[in-house]
Amino acid sequence: MRQFIKEIEKSGDLVRIKKEVDWDIEAGAVSRRVYDQYGPCLWFEKIKDYPQGHTILNGPVGTWRRVAISMGLAPDTPVREIYAEYEKRIDGRVKPNIVDRKKAPCKENIFVGEEADIYRLPAPLIHEGDGGRYIGTWDIVVTKDPDTGWTNWGMYRFMVHNKRFLAGWPQTTSQFAMMLNEKYLPKKQAMPVALVLGSHPVDHMMATAPFKPGVSEAEVAGAVRGKPVDLVRCETCDLLVPADAEIIIEGEIPIDAIVPDGPFGEYPGYRSGTMAEGVAFRIRAITHRNNPILSMTALGAPVDDSSIAASLTAAVGMKKGLQRRGSR
Ligand SMILES: Cc1cc2nc3c(=O)[nH]c(=O)nc-3n(C[C@H](O)[C@H](O)[C@H](O)COP(=O)(O)O)c2cc1C
């Protein structure tokens, strides 16, 4: 993501905010206002209550210009051309590189067990009325099929519950929930999980894509980026995560715990109901780069990262699905 930040800064699509900003509502409100004006990606460089260097980046692909840049295209590439290029590239597969943990930037700081305190990171309270601080908005949630070894990337919201627990809301139709319900629960095993923040924007877009089970989003991300993704093994489980991501939260989904999740200001611009039963994520380790950059999207009424990413990845997924069924 750091290379991408350099590129969008050069093209005039990034603004650094040096003035201190509060994680409590302020970063979220400023970000929403800027989305409403089709504005730049925002890099909040000083967050209240956190040391200099613990920063938040909102809106990596909140405009089509930034999507184009993330794919190595000219910033003013027309939207139709971005779609055509994306559609072509996702049929490719580029195998990831597995790198040594000593060479992985995401391991520059490692906190395991009691040391893995989520409050080390400036999770934002994004909207007034949110049930808590959402650390996972622009994330990648990594899980693995215990029978086949296939690894899935999905994007699902995750809220801070307490120092060692997050609460999430993967829909029952998500591959996350499918794997949990069909593979781990019957075996009475906790499902290993890793939440990735601040990876290359293409990796996050892949997490929003409705690929079929068995498709490796890491391989498709390699094809879309035009370069293999570097992956590294987690500290506390055998999941592989992007090695140059900013932050990795490792954990497991226990079978004997639920925690309250939500409400959350969701993508259509409405609040999602009331606080309800959520999926518990027990934190086992946190690793991060020096000066970690927490990626975020202050979800709301379009246009923002969510509507842009999903309108690309889901629309092309639907088109390909229709074509497989005989549509022209
Ligand atoms: C910003 C953003 C947040 C999302 N949050 C959730 C969520 O909390 N729960 C969910 O089930 N899907 C959520 N989605 C949609 C999923 O990412 C999408 O359906 C994706 O295909 C899921 O991956 P899967 O097909 O591997 O399950 C979100 C999408 C975006 C763009």
Short mmCIF file of C-alpha atoms and ligand atoms in Angstrom, two decimals:
data_model
loop_
_atom_site.label_atom_id
_atom_site.label_comp_id
_atom_site.label_asym_id
_atom_site.label_seq_id
_atom_site.Cartn_x
_atom_site.Cartn_y
_atom_site.Cartn_z
CA MET A 1 0.00 0.00 0.00
CA ARG A 2 2.95 2.33 0.63
CA GLN A 3 3.89 2.34 -3.06
CA PHE A 4 0.26 3.10 -3.94
CA ILE A 5 0.24 5.99 -1.46
CA LYS A 6 3.30 7.46 -3.19
CA GLU A 7 1.56 7.16 -6.55
CA ILE A 8 -1.69 8.82 -5.47
CA GLU A 9 0.24 11.56 -3.74
CA LYS A 10 2.09 12.24 -6.98
CA SER A 11 -1.15 12.32 -9.00
CA GLY A 12 -2.83 14.73 -6.55
CA ASP A 13 -5.28 12.11 -5.22
CA LEU A 14 -4.08 12.09 -1.60
CA VAL A 15 -4.20 14.68 1.14
CA ARG A 16 -2.17 14.34 4.34
CA ILE A 17 -3.86 15.71 7.45
CA LYS A 18 -1.19 16.76 9.92
CA LYS A 19 -3.52 18.35 12.45
CA GLU A 20 -4.58 16.00 15.25
CA VAL A 21 -7.87 14.22 14.50
CA ASP A 22 -9.99 12.31 16.99
CA TRP A 23 -10.63 8.60 16.32
CA ASP A 24 -13.97 9.22 18.03
CA ILE A 25 -16.33 10.39 15.21
CA GLU A 26 -14.04 13.08 13.78
CA ALA A 27 -11.99 10.96 11.32
CA GLY A 28 -15.22 9.29 10.17
CA ALA A 29 -17.12 12.57 9.75
CA VAL A 30 -14.33 14.28 7.82
CA SER A 31 -14.01 11.22 5.58
CA ARG A 32 -17.75 11.15 4.82
CA ARG A 33 -17.76 14.84 3.96
CA VAL A 34 -14.87 14.30 1.57
CA TYR A 35 -16.57 11.32 -0.12
CA ASP A 36 -19.65 13.50 -0.65
CA GLN A 37 -17.45 15.88 -2.62
CA TYR A 38 -15.66 13.13 -4.63
CA GLY A 39 -12.54 14.21 -2.82
CA PRO A 40 -9.12 12.66 -2.29
CA CYS A 41 -7.89 9.78 -0.18
CA LEU A 42 -7.19 11.08 3.34
CA TRP A 43 -4.15 10.19 5.41
CA PHE A 44 -4.75 11.16 9.04
CA GLU A 45 -1.20 11.49 10.37
CA LYS A 46 -1.90 12.30 14.03
CA ILE A 47 -4.65 10.48 15.88
CA LYS A 48 -5.76 11.65 19.32
CA ASP A 49 -4.56 9.38 22.17
CA TYR A 50 -2.07 7.58 19.88
CA PRO A 51 1.64 8.06 19.32
CA GLN A 52 2.88 9.85 16.22
CA GLY A 53 3.23 7.23 13.50
CA HIS A 54 -0.02 5.35 14.24
CA THR A 55 -2.06 6.68 11.35
CA ILE A 56 -5.33 6.06 9.48
CA LEU A 57 -5.85 6.06 5.71
CA ASN A 58 -9.43 6.52 4.54
CA GLY A 59 -10.66 5.78 1.06
CA PRO A 60 -7.90 4.10 -0.96
CA VAL A 61 -10.24 3.43 -3.91
CA GLY A 62 -12.97 6.00 -3.20
CA THR A 63 -12.80 7.32 -6.78
CA TRP A 64 -12.34 5.61 -10.17
CA ARG A 65 -9.07 7.51 -10.61
CA ARG A 66 -7.66 5.68 -7.59
CA VAL A 67 -8.97 2.33 -8.85
CA ALA A 68 -7.17 2.99 -12.14
CA ILE A 69 -3.94 3.88 -10.34
CA SER A 70 -4.17 0.74 -8.17
CA MET A 71 -4.32 -1.33 -11.36
CA GLY A 72 -1.32 0.46 -12.90
CA LEU A 73 -3.52 2.38 -15.39
CA ALA A 74 -3.48 6.12 -16.13
CA PRO A 75 -5.51 8.03 -13.51
CA ASP A 76 -8.03 9.34 -16.06
CA THR A 77 -8.72 5.95 -17.66
CA PRO A 78 -12.45 5.87 -18.57
CA VAL A 79 -14.57 3.68 -16.28
CA ARG A 80 -15.57 1.36 -19.15
CA GLU A 81 -11.91 0.70 -19.89
CA ILE A 82 -11.23 -0.06 -16.20
CA TYR A 83 -14.08 -2.61 -16.30
CA ALA A 84 -12.78 -4.19 -19.52
CA GLU A 85 -9.25 -4.44 -18.15
CA TYR A 86 -10.42 -5.86 -14.83
CA GLU A 87 -12.67 -8.38 -16.60
CA LYS A 88 -9.73 -9.58 -18.68
CA ARG A 89 -7.22 -9.72 -15.86
CA ILE A 90 -9.31 -11.72 -13.37
CA ASP A 91 -9.26 -14.73 -15.66
CA GLY A 92 -5.50 -14.92 -15.05
CA ARG A 93 -3.77 -16.62 -12.13
CA VAL A 94 -0.33 -15.68 -10.74
CA LYS A 95 0.95 -17.91 -7.97
CA PRO A 96 1.99 -16.02 -4.83
CA ASN A 97 5.52 -16.10 -3.37
CA ILE A 98 5.81 -17.48 0.13
CA VAL A 99 8.39 -15.33 1.91
CA ASP A 100 10.47 -15.91 5.02
CA ARG A 101 8.96 -14.26 8.10
CA LYS A 102 12.24 -12.39 8.72
CA LYS A 103 11.71 -10.62 5.39
CA ALA A 104 8.05 -9.75 5.95
CA PRO A 105 7.42 -6.07 6.80
CA CYS A 106 4.17 -7.00 8.60
CA LYS A 107 6.32 -8.74 11.25
CA GLU A 108 8.30 -5.66 12.26
CA ASN A 109 6.34 -5.59 15.54
CA ILE A 110 4.89 -8.76 17.06
CA PHE A 111 2.54 -8.99 20.04
CA VAL A 112 1.32 -12.41 21.11
CA GLY A 113 -1.13 -13.49 23.83
CA GLU A 114 -1.79 -10.92 26.57
CA GLU A 115 0.42 -8.44 24.71
CA ALA A 116 -1.95 -8.47 21.74
CA ASP A 117 -4.12 -5.60 22.93
CA ILE A 118 -6.38 -4.22 20.19
CA TYR A 119 -6.38 -0.78 21.84
CA ARG A 120 -2.78 -0.39 20.64
CA LEU A 121 -4.38 0.49 17.29
CA PRO A 122 -6.50 3.62 16.66
CA ALA A 123 -9.73 1.85 15.63
CA PRO A 124 -12.19 4.61 14.71
CA LEU A 125 -15.73 5.15 15.95
CA ILE A 126 -16.91 6.03 12.47
CA HIS A 127 -20.53 7.11 12.69
CA GLU A 128 -22.65 8.49 15.46
CA GLY A 129 -24.69 5.54 16.75
CA ASP A 130 -22.24 2.80 15.77
CA GLY A 131 -22.19 0.01 18.36
CA GLY A 132 -18.45 0.42 18.82
CA ARG A 133 -15.10 1.16 17.21
CA TYR A 134 -14.82 -0.62 13.86
CA ILE A 135 -11.24 -1.79 13.26
CA GLY A 136 -12.29 -3.84 10.22
CA THR A 137 -13.94 -1.85 7.45
CA TRP A 138 -11.43 -1.85 4.59
CA ASP A 139 -9.99 -5.25 5.56
CA ILE A 140 -9.28 -8.71 4.21
CA VAL A 141 -10.48 -11.62 6.34
CA VAL A 142 -8.49 -14.78 5.67
CA THR A 143 -9.87 -18.25 6.41
CA LYS A 144 -9.04 -21.75 5.23
CA ASP A 145 -11.01 -24.85 4.34
CA PRO A 146 -9.67 -27.50 6.73
CA ASP A 147 -10.39 -30.33 4.26
CA THR A 148 -9.07 -28.96 0.99
CA GLY A 149 -6.59 -26.31 2.22
CA TRP A 150 -8.22 -23.67 -0.02
CA THR A 151 -7.81 -20.16 1.41
CA ASN A 152 -10.56 -17.55 1.09
CA TRP A 153 -10.34 -13.76 1.29
CA GLY A 154 -13.53 -11.88 2.18
CA MET A 155 -14.27 -8.35 3.37
CA TYR A 156 -16.48 -8.34 6.48
CA ARG A 157 -16.88 -5.66 9.13
CA PHE A 158 -15.32 -6.24 12.57
CA MET A 159 -15.88 -4.16 15.70
CA VAL A 160 -13.77 -3.96 18.84
CA HIS A 161 -15.59 -5.80 21.64
CA ASN A 162 -12.82 -5.63 24.23
CA LYS A 163 -9.03 -5.87 24.41
CA ARG A 164 -8.92 -9.46 23.14
CA PHE A 165 -12.19 -9.89 21.20
CA LEU A 166 -13.71 -8.51 18.02
CA ALA A 167 -17.32 -8.89 16.88
CA GLY A 168 -18.24 -9.40 13.25
CA TRP A 169 -21.16 -9.90 10.94
CA PRO A 170 -20.35 -12.20 8.04
CA GLN A 171 -23.65 -13.04 6.36
CA THR A 172 -24.75 -16.65 6.42
CA THR A 173 -24.24 -16.79 2.64
CA SER A 174 -20.58 -15.70 2.94
CA GLN A 175 -17.82 -18.22 2.43
CA PHE A 176 -16.59 -17.35 5.92
CA ALA A 177 -19.89 -18.53 7.44
CA MET A 178 -20.14 -21.52 5.09
CA MET A 179 -16.73 -22.77 6.15
CA LEU A 180 -17.42 -22.15 9.80
CA ASN A 181 -20.82 -23.81 9.77
CA GLU A 182 -20.05 -26.71 7.48
CA LYS A 183 -16.46 -27.55 8.33
CA TYR A 184 -15.37 -26.34 11.76
CA LEU A 185 -18.51 -26.40 13.92
CA PRO A 186 -19.32 -30.10 13.28
CA LYS A 187 -15.72 -30.92 14.24
CA LYS A 188 -16.07 -28.70 17.34
CA GLN A 189 -12.92 -26.83 16.30
CA ALA A 190 -12.22 -23.11 16.51
CA MET A 191 -11.68 -21.67 13.02
CA PRO A 192 -8.33 -19.87 12.56
CA VAL A 193 -8.79 -16.40 11.09
CA ALA A 194 -6.62 -13.42 10.19
CA LEU A 195 -7.79 -9.87 9.61
CA VAL A 196 -5.51 -7.91 7.29
CA LEU A 197 -5.40 -4.11 7.17
CA GLY A 198 -3.51 -1.91 4.74
CA SER A 199 -2.61 -4.32 1.97
CA HIS A 200 -2.36 -3.36 -1.70
CA PRO A 201 -5.79 -1.91 -2.71
CA VAL A 202 -6.22 -4.62 -5.35
CA ASP A 203 -5.97 -7.29 -2.62
CA HIS A 204 -8.82 -5.62 -0.73
CA MET A 205 -10.92 -5.35 -3.89
CA MET A 206 -10.39 -9.08 -4.45
CA ALA A 207 -11.81 -9.69 -0.96
CA THR A 208 -15.06 -8.03 -2.08
CA ALA A 209 -15.32 -10.22 -5.20
CA PRO A 210 -17.83 -13.08 -5.32
CA PHE A 211 -15.48 -15.79 -6.59
CA LYS A 212 -16.52 -19.42 -6.45
CA PRO A 213 -15.16 -21.68 -3.69
CA GLY A 214 -11.74 -22.97 -4.68
CA VAL A 215 -10.60 -19.75 -6.37
CA SER A 216 -7.55 -18.24 -4.68
CA GLU A 217 -8.02 -14.49 -4.38
CA ALA A 218 -4.25 -14.20 -3.82
CA GLU A 219 -3.65 -15.72 -7.28
CA VAL A 220 -6.23 -13.45 -8.92
CA ALA A 221 -4.75 -10.44 -7.10
CA GLY A 222 -1.37 -11.40 -8.60
CA ALA A 223 -2.96 -11.40 -12.06
CA VAL A 224 -4.70 -8.05 -11.55
CA ARG A 225 -1.57 -6.46 -10.08
CA GLY A 226 0.64 -8.07 -12.75
CA LYS A 227 3.02 -9.32 -10.08
CA PRO A 228 2.94 -12.18 -7.54
CA VAL A 229 1.62 -11.33 -4.09
CA ASP A 230 4.11 -12.03 -1.30
CA LEU A 231 2.53 -14.10 1.46
CA VAL A 232 3.88 -15.02 4.89
CA ARG A 233 2.73 -17.48 7.54
CA CYS A 234 0.92 -16.16 10.63
CA GLU A 235 2.60 -16.43 14.05
CA THR A 236 -0.11 -18.47 15.74
CA CYS A 237 -1.67 -20.53 12.93
CA ASP A 238 -0.82 -21.72 9.44
CA LEU A 239 -2.80 -19.10 7.52
CA LEU A 240 -0.88 -17.14 4.89
CA VAL A 241 -1.32 -13.35 4.78
CA PRO A 242 0.07 -10.55 2.57
CA ALA A 243 3.62 -10.00 3.82
CA ASP A 244 3.78 -6.26 3.18
CA ALA A 245 0.38 -5.44 4.70
CA GLU A 246 0.39 -2.83 7.44
CA ILE A 247 -1.40 -4.76 10.21
CA ILE A 248 -2.37 -8.41 10.79
CA ILE A 249 -4.74 -9.44 13.58
CA GLU A 250 -4.54 -13.18 14.11
CA GLY A 251 -7.15 -15.14 15.98
CA GLU A 252 -9.79 -17.77 15.97
CA ILE A 253 -13.57 -18.06 15.89
CA PRO A 254 -14.42 -19.96 19.07
CA ILE A 255 -17.35 -22.33 18.88
CA ASP A 256 -18.59 -21.51 22.38
CA ALA A 257 -18.82 -17.70 22.31
CA ILE A 258 -20.93 -15.03 20.72
CA VAL A 259 -20.55 -11.28 21.19
CA PRO A 260 -22.80 -8.35 20.30
CA ASP A 261 -22.13 -6.62 16.99
CA GLY A 262 -23.46 -3.40 15.48
CA PRO A 263 -25.31 -1.36 14.74
CA PHE A 264 -23.13 0.14 12.03
CA GLY A 265 -23.63 2.93 9.49
CA GLU A 266 -23.86 0.78 6.39
CA TYR A 267 -23.24 1.20 2.68
CA PRO A 268 -26.71 2.40 1.59
CA GLY A 269 -26.40 5.28 4.07
CA TYR A 270 -28.58 3.71 6.74
CA ARG A 271 -27.77 2.29 10.17
CA SER A 272 -27.97 -1.51 10.30
CA GLY A 273 -30.75 -2.21 12.79
CA THR A 274 -29.86 -2.66 16.42
CA MET A 275 -27.07 -4.38 18.31
CA ALA A 276 -27.43 -8.11 17.68
CA GLU A 277 -25.63 -11.42 18.02
CA GLY A 278 -22.29 -11.29 16.27
CA VAL A 279 -19.48 -13.69 15.47
CA ALA A 280 -16.75 -13.64 18.13
CA PHE A 281 -13.13 -13.27 17.00
CA ARG A 282 -10.66 -14.12 19.79
CA ILE A 283 -7.39 -12.26 19.19
CA ARG A 284 -4.25 -14.37 19.55
CA ALA A 285 -1.63 -12.06 18.06
CA ILE A 286 -1.19 -8.67 16.43
CA THR A 287 1.71 -7.97 14.10
CA HIS A 288 2.34 -4.71 12.29
CA ARG A 289 4.84 -2.67 10.34
CA ASN A 290 6.69 0.20 11.93
CA ASN A 291 4.40 3.24 11.80
CA PRO A 292 1.35 1.14 10.90
CA ILE A 293 -1.28 2.64 8.61
CA LEU A 294 -4.80 1.49 9.47
CA SER A 295 -6.90 1.29 6.31
CA MET A 296 -10.52 2.35 6.66
CA THR A 297 -13.62 3.23 4.71
CA ALA A 298 -16.22 5.42 6.40
CA LEU A 299 -19.14 3.61 4.78
CA GLY A 300 -22.27 5.48 3.83
CA ALA A 301 -24.35 6.62 0.88
CA PRO A 302 -22.46 6.08 -2.38
CA VAL A 303 -19.98 7.03 -3.78
CA ASP A 304 -17.24 5.53 -1.61
CA ASP A 305 -14.80 2.61 -1.64
CA SER A 306 -17.54 0.13 -0.90
CA SER A 307 -19.85 1.09 -3.74
CA ILE A 308 -16.97 1.45 -6.18
CA ALA A 309 -15.24 -1.84 -5.31
CA ALA A 310 -18.47 -3.80 -5.21
CA SER A 311 -19.83 -2.25 -8.40
CA LEU A 312 -16.69 -3.44 -10.17
CA THR A 313 -16.12 -6.84 -8.57
CA ALA A 314 -19.76 -7.88 -8.09
CA ALA A 315 -20.91 -6.54 -11.48
CA VAL A 316 -18.17 -8.36 -13.37
CA GLY A 317 -18.86 -11.49 -11.26
CA MET A 318 -22.53 -11.32 -12.29
CA LYS A 319 -21.69 -10.71 -15.93
CA LYS A 320 -19.38 -13.73 -16.02
CA GLY A 321 -22.02 -15.82 -14.24
CA LEU A 322 -24.64 -14.85 -16.84
CA GLN A 323 -22.23 -15.60 -19.67
CA ARG A 324 -21.51 -19.07 -18.25
CA ARG A 325 -25.25 -19.65 -18.38
CA GLY A 326 -25.51 -18.70 -22.03
CA SER A 327 -26.10 -14.94 -21.92
CA ARG A 328 -24.22 -12.89 -24.50
C1 LIG B 1 -16.68 -2.22 2.67
C2 LIG B 1 -17.37 -3.56 2.61
C3 LIG B 1 -17.83 -4.15 3.78
C4 LIG B 1 -18.47 -5.38 3.75
N1 LIG B 1 -18.90 -5.94 4.93
C5 LIG B 1 -19.51 -7.15 4.90
C6 LIG B 1 -19.93 -7.76 6.13
O1 LIG B 1 -19.77 -7.22 7.23
N2 LIG B 1 -20.52 -8.98 6.05
C7 LIG B 1 -20.72 -9.63 4.86
O2 LIG B 1 -21.21 -10.75 4.85
N3 LIG B 1 -20.32 -9.06 3.68
C8 LIG B 1 -19.73 -7.85 3.68
N4 LIG B 1 -19.32 -7.28 2.51
C9 LIG B 1 -19.55 -8.01 1.25
C10 LIG B 1 -18.52 -9.11 1.04
O3 LIG B 1 -17.21 -8.61 1.12
C11 LIG B 1 -18.71 -9.79 -0.33
O4 LIG B 1 -19.98 -10.39 -0.35
C12 LIG B 1 -17.63 -10.82 -0.63
O5 LIG B 1 -17.93 -11.47 -1.83
C13 LIG B 1 -17.51 -11.84 0.50
O6 LIG B 1 -16.51 -12.77 0.23
P1 LIG B 1 -16.88 -14.30 0.04
O7 LIG B 1 -17.64 -14.36 -1.26
O8 LIG B 1 -15.55 -14.94 -0.01
O9 LIG B 1 -17.70 -14.70 1.22
C14 LIG B 1 -18.67 -6.05 2.51
C15 LIG B 1 -18.20 -5.46 1.34
C16 LIG B 1 -17.57 -4.23 1.37
C17 LIG B 1 -17.09 -3.62 0.08
#
